[in-house]
């Protein structure tokens, strides 16, 4: 039997960390665009976002297997899902958009993208928080 | 009129995201019904038996000696009355256990039996 609780606990940290890291790299590169490594930071953020999107698929699949397909629920479990699904949708959309646009984005596109990255980071952090609360109250991996 | 790459990409991105989300929800629904069917087939609870009644039987077999006959808590285990967590969360705790506090019952009770236990616990509200 596959230990989905442990797998979900392990896999879910990759998209969270990679998305937050990507957002941080983007903001640093925009804020300090005159620095020599600003362009490299943009490249790092691009690959981190793409990796976060791919890793999120594993986190979602293991989560669905863990809950036997229950996508909503109540209490902390419900809150976890209320943040997870918008975060997942936004993460996929941002990654696809970034892959297609690459570095040809306009100033408006860049600011909209950064705003949505901040929103996605907030949603992912909230989902992670309620996931952690589930764990502390005994609902996750022992 | 030429549509900018950013706009075309945004449409593609939203389309991909919606497609993946719909596929995820559809697959999860299918998986959920499959698991429910399998659990029903391998259950210890007789098919005609009321779910909560079967859960009550399991409760007295495995839970009552720690959580109390009336489920109001024992010396080392908390009350299970008026639990403020969802049924799925209760099932996760029963299946996973709590480290150093409560054993896992995953080997003893399958999904359907766990659902019966949850149904009984929910009658204690």
Short mmCIF file of N, CA, C and O in Angstrom, two decimals, chain A residues 5 8 60 62-86 126-141, chain B residues 32 84-93 96 122:
data_model
loop_
_atom_site.label_atom_id
_atom_site.label_comp_id
_atom_site.label_asym_id
_atom_site.label_seq_id
_atom_site.Cartn_x
_atom_site.Cartn_y
_atom_site.Cartn_z
N UNK A 5 -0.06 9.62 2.70
CA UNK A 5 0.08 10.73 3.65
C UNK A 5 1.53 11.24 3.68
O UNK A 5 1.79 12.43 3.63
N UNK A 8 2.41 12.83 0.19
CA UNK A 8 1.83 14.17 0.02
C UNK A 8 2.62 15.18 0.86
O UNK A 8 2.93 16.27 0.38
N UNK A 60 -0.81 17.49 -6.03
CA UNK A 60 -2.26 17.37 -6.19
C UNK A 60 -2.69 15.91 -6.30
O UNK A 60 -3.63 15.48 -5.63
N UNK A 62 -1.12 13.21 -5.20
CA UNK A 62 -0.95 12.53 -3.91
C UNK A 62 -2.01 12.98 -2.90
O UNK A 62 -2.48 12.19 -2.09
N UNK A 63 -2.40 14.25 -2.98
CA UNK A 63 -3.45 14.77 -2.09
C UNK A 63 -4.79 14.13 -2.37
O UNK A 63 -5.53 13.76 -1.45
N UNK A 64 -5.11 13.99 -3.65
CA UNK A 64 -6.39 13.37 -4.03
C UNK A 64 -6.41 11.91 -3.59
O UNK A 64 -7.41 11.41 -3.07
N UNK A 65 -5.28 11.22 -3.77
CA UNK A 65 -5.22 9.82 -3.35
C UNK A 65 -5.35 9.72 -1.83
O UNK A 65 -6.02 8.82 -1.31
N UNK A 66 -4.74 10.65 -1.11
CA UNK A 66 -4.78 10.65 0.36
C UNK A 66 -6.20 10.82 0.89
O UNK A 66 -6.61 10.18 1.86
N UNK A 67 -6.97 11.69 0.24
CA UNK A 67 -8.33 11.98 0.74
C UNK A 67 -9.39 11.16 0.02
O UNK A 67 -10.58 11.43 0.19
N UNK A 68 -8.96 10.19 -0.78
CA UNK A 68 -9.90 9.36 -1.55
C UNK A 68 -10.82 10.19 -2.43
O UNK A 68 -12.01 9.88 -2.59
N UNK A 69 -10.28 11.27 -2.97
CA UNK A 69 -11.04 12.06 -3.93
C UNK A 69 -11.92 13.13 -3.33
O UNK A 69 -12.68 13.77 -4.05
N UNK A 70 -11.81 13.36 -2.01
CA UNK A 70 -12.61 14.43 -1.40
C UNK A 70 -11.91 15.76 -1.68
O UNK A 70 -10.83 16.02 -1.17
N UNK A 71 -12.55 16.63 -2.46
CA UNK A 71 -11.89 17.86 -2.90
C UNK A 71 -12.24 19.08 -2.07
O UNK A 71 -11.73 20.16 -2.31
N UNK A 72 -13.17 18.96 -1.10
CA UNK A 72 -13.54 20.13 -0.30
C UNK A 72 -13.45 19.83 1.19
O UNK A 72 -12.41 20.01 1.77
N UNK A 73 -14.49 19.38 1.84
CA UNK A 73 -14.44 19.07 3.27
C UNK A 73 -14.78 20.27 4.14
O UNK A 73 -15.16 21.33 3.64
N UNK A 74 -14.63 20.07 5.47
CA UNK A 74 -14.98 21.14 6.42
C UNK A 74 -13.78 21.46 7.30
O UNK A 74 -12.78 20.78 7.28
N UNK A 75 -13.90 22.51 8.10
CA UNK A 75 -12.85 22.89 9.04
C UNK A 75 -11.54 23.22 8.33
O UNK A 75 -11.55 23.75 7.22
N UNK A 76 -10.42 22.87 8.97
CA UNK A 76 -9.10 23.15 8.37
C UNK A 76 -8.93 22.45 7.02
O UNK A 76 -8.28 22.97 6.12
N UNK A 77 -9.53 21.28 6.94
CA UNK A 77 -9.48 20.52 5.69
C UNK A 77 -10.15 21.30 4.56
O UNK A 77 -9.61 21.40 3.45
N UNK A 78 -11.31 21.87 4.87
CA UNK A 78 -12.03 22.68 3.88
C UNK A 78 -11.25 23.94 3.52
O UNK A 78 -11.15 24.31 2.35
N UNK A 79 -10.68 24.60 4.52
CA UNK A 79 -9.90 25.82 4.26
C UNK A 79 -8.66 25.50 3.41
O UNK A 79 -8.29 26.27 2.54
N UNK A 80 -8.03 24.37 3.72
CA UNK A 80 -6.87 23.94 2.93
C UNK A 80 -7.26 23.88 1.45
O UNK A 80 -6.57 24.41 0.59
N UNK A 81 -8.40 23.28 1.19
CA UNK A 81 -8.84 23.11 -0.20
C UNK A 81 -9.31 24.41 -0.83
O UNK A 81 -9.12 24.62 -2.03
N UNK A 82 -9.93 25.28 -0.04
CA UNK A 82 -10.38 26.56 -0.59
C UNK A 82 -9.21 27.39 -1.10
O UNK A 82 -9.35 28.20 -2.00
N UNK A 83 -8.06 27.21 -0.49
CA UNK A 83 -6.86 27.94 -0.96
C UNK A 83 -6.09 27.14 -2.01
O UNK A 83 -5.47 27.72 -2.89
N UNK A 84 -6.10 25.82 -1.89
CA UNK A 84 -5.31 24.99 -2.80
C UNK A 84 -5.76 25.11 -4.25
O UNK A 84 -4.94 25.31 -5.15
N UNK A 85 -7.08 25.03 -4.48
CA UNK A 85 -7.54 24.97 -5.88
C UNK A 85 -7.30 26.27 -6.64
O UNK A 85 -6.81 26.23 -7.78
N UNK A 86 -7.62 27.44 -6.06
CA UNK A 86 -7.26 28.68 -6.78
C UNK A 86 -5.75 28.82 -6.97
O UNK A 86 -5.28 29.26 -8.03
N UNK A 126 -1.18 30.14 2.37
CA UNK A 126 -2.37 29.88 3.19
C UNK A 126 -2.76 28.40 3.13
O UNK A 126 -3.09 27.79 4.15
N UNK A 127 -2.70 27.83 1.93
CA UNK A 127 -3.02 26.40 1.78
C UNK A 127 -2.03 25.57 2.60
O UNK A 127 -2.42 24.60 3.27
N UNK A 128 -0.76 25.94 2.55
CA UNK A 128 0.27 25.24 3.32
C UNK A 128 0.03 25.38 4.82
O UNK A 128 0.19 24.41 5.57
N UNK A 129 -0.41 26.56 5.24
CA UNK A 129 -0.67 26.79 6.66
C UNK A 129 -1.78 25.85 7.17
O UNK A 129 -1.63 25.16 8.17
N UNK A 130 -2.89 25.81 6.41
CA UNK A 130 -4.01 24.96 6.85
C UNK A 130 -3.66 23.47 6.69
O UNK A 130 -4.16 22.65 7.46
N UNK A 131 -2.81 23.15 5.72
CA UNK A 131 -2.32 21.77 5.61
C UNK A 131 -1.51 21.40 6.84
O UNK A 131 -1.63 20.30 7.39
N UNK A 132 -0.69 22.33 7.29
CA UNK A 132 0.11 22.10 8.50
C UNK A 132 -0.76 21.97 9.74
O UNK A 132 -0.49 21.15 10.62
N UNK A 133 -1.83 22.76 9.79
CA UNK A 133 -2.76 22.66 10.93
C UNK A 133 -3.40 21.28 10.97
O UNK A 133 -3.61 20.73 12.05
N UNK A 134 -3.71 20.74 9.79
CA UNK A 134 -4.28 19.38 9.71
C UNK A 134 -3.30 18.38 10.30
O UNK A 134 -3.68 17.47 11.04
N UNK A 135 -2.04 18.55 9.96
CA UNK A 135 -1.00 17.64 10.42
C UNK A 135 -0.86 17.70 11.94
O UNK A 135 -0.80 16.68 12.62
N UNK A 136 -0.88 18.94 12.48
CA UNK A 136 -0.70 19.12 13.92
C UNK A 136 -1.89 18.57 14.70
O UNK A 136 -1.75 18.14 15.83
N UNK A 137 -3.06 18.57 14.06
CA UNK A 137 -4.23 18.05 14.77
C UNK A 137 -4.44 16.57 14.49
O UNK A 137 -5.48 16.01 14.82
N UNK A 138 -3.45 15.94 13.83
CA UNK A 138 -3.51 14.50 13.66
C UNK A 138 -4.15 14.02 12.39
O UNK A 138 -4.41 12.84 12.23
N UNK A 139 -4.43 14.92 11.45
CA UNK A 139 -5.12 14.50 10.24
C UNK A 139 -4.21 14.16 9.08
O UNK A 139 -4.67 13.87 8.00
N UNK A 140 -2.91 14.19 9.29
CA UNK A 140 -2.01 13.91 8.19
C UNK A 140 -1.02 12.82 8.54
O UNK A 140 -1.36 11.88 9.24
N UNK A 141 0.18 12.96 8.03
CA UNK A 141 1.20 11.94 8.26
C UNK A 141 1.54 11.85 9.73
O UNK A 141 1.71 12.87 10.39
N UNK B 32 -13.03 8.70 -6.46
CA UNK B 32 -13.83 8.65 -5.23
C UNK B 32 -14.91 7.57 -5.32
O UNK B 32 -15.11 6.81 -4.37
N UNK B 84 -15.09 19.12 16.29
CA UNK B 84 -15.25 20.23 15.36
C UNK B 84 -14.46 20.02 14.07
O UNK B 84 -13.99 20.97 13.47
N UNK B 85 -14.29 18.78 13.68
CA UNK B 85 -13.55 18.50 12.45
C UNK B 85 -14.45 17.75 11.46
O UNK B 85 -15.45 17.15 11.87
N UNK B 86 -14.08 17.80 10.19
CA UNK B 86 -14.92 17.18 9.16
C UNK B 86 -14.83 15.65 9.24
O UNK B 86 -13.91 15.09 9.85
N UNK B 87 -15.78 14.99 8.58
CA UNK B 87 -15.79 13.54 8.53
C UNK B 87 -14.53 12.99 7.87
O UNK B 87 -13.96 11.99 8.32
N UNK B 88 -14.08 13.66 6.81
CA UNK B 88 -12.87 13.22 6.12
C UNK B 88 -11.66 13.35 7.03
O UNK B 88 -10.78 12.49 7.05
N UNK B 89 -11.64 14.42 7.79
CA UNK B 89 -10.54 14.63 8.74
C UNK B 89 -10.55 13.54 9.82
O UNK B 89 -9.51 12.97 10.16
N UNK B 90 -11.76 13.20 10.32
CA UNK B 90 -11.87 12.11 11.31
C UNK B 90 -11.33 10.81 10.71
O UNK B 90 -10.59 10.07 11.36
N UNK B 91 -11.73 10.55 9.46
CA UNK B 91 -11.30 9.32 8.79
C UNK B 91 -9.78 9.30 8.65
O UNK B 91 -9.14 8.25 8.85
N UNK B 92 -9.19 10.45 8.35
CA UNK B 92 -7.73 10.52 8.22
C UNK B 92 -7.04 10.21 9.54
O UNK B 92 -6.03 9.51 9.59
N UNK B 93 -7.62 10.73 10.63
CA UNK B 93 -7.02 10.47 11.96
C UNK B 93 -7.13 8.98 12.29
O UNK B 93 -6.17 8.37 12.76
N UNK B 96 -4.62 7.21 9.89
CA UNK B 96 -3.19 7.55 10.07
C UNK B 96 -2.72 7.42 11.51
O UNK B 96 -1.54 7.20 11.76
N UNK B 122 -20.32 11.07 14.34
CA UNK B 122 -21.12 12.26 13.99
C UNK B 122 -22.49 12.26 14.65
O UNK B 122 -23.12 13.31 14.75
#
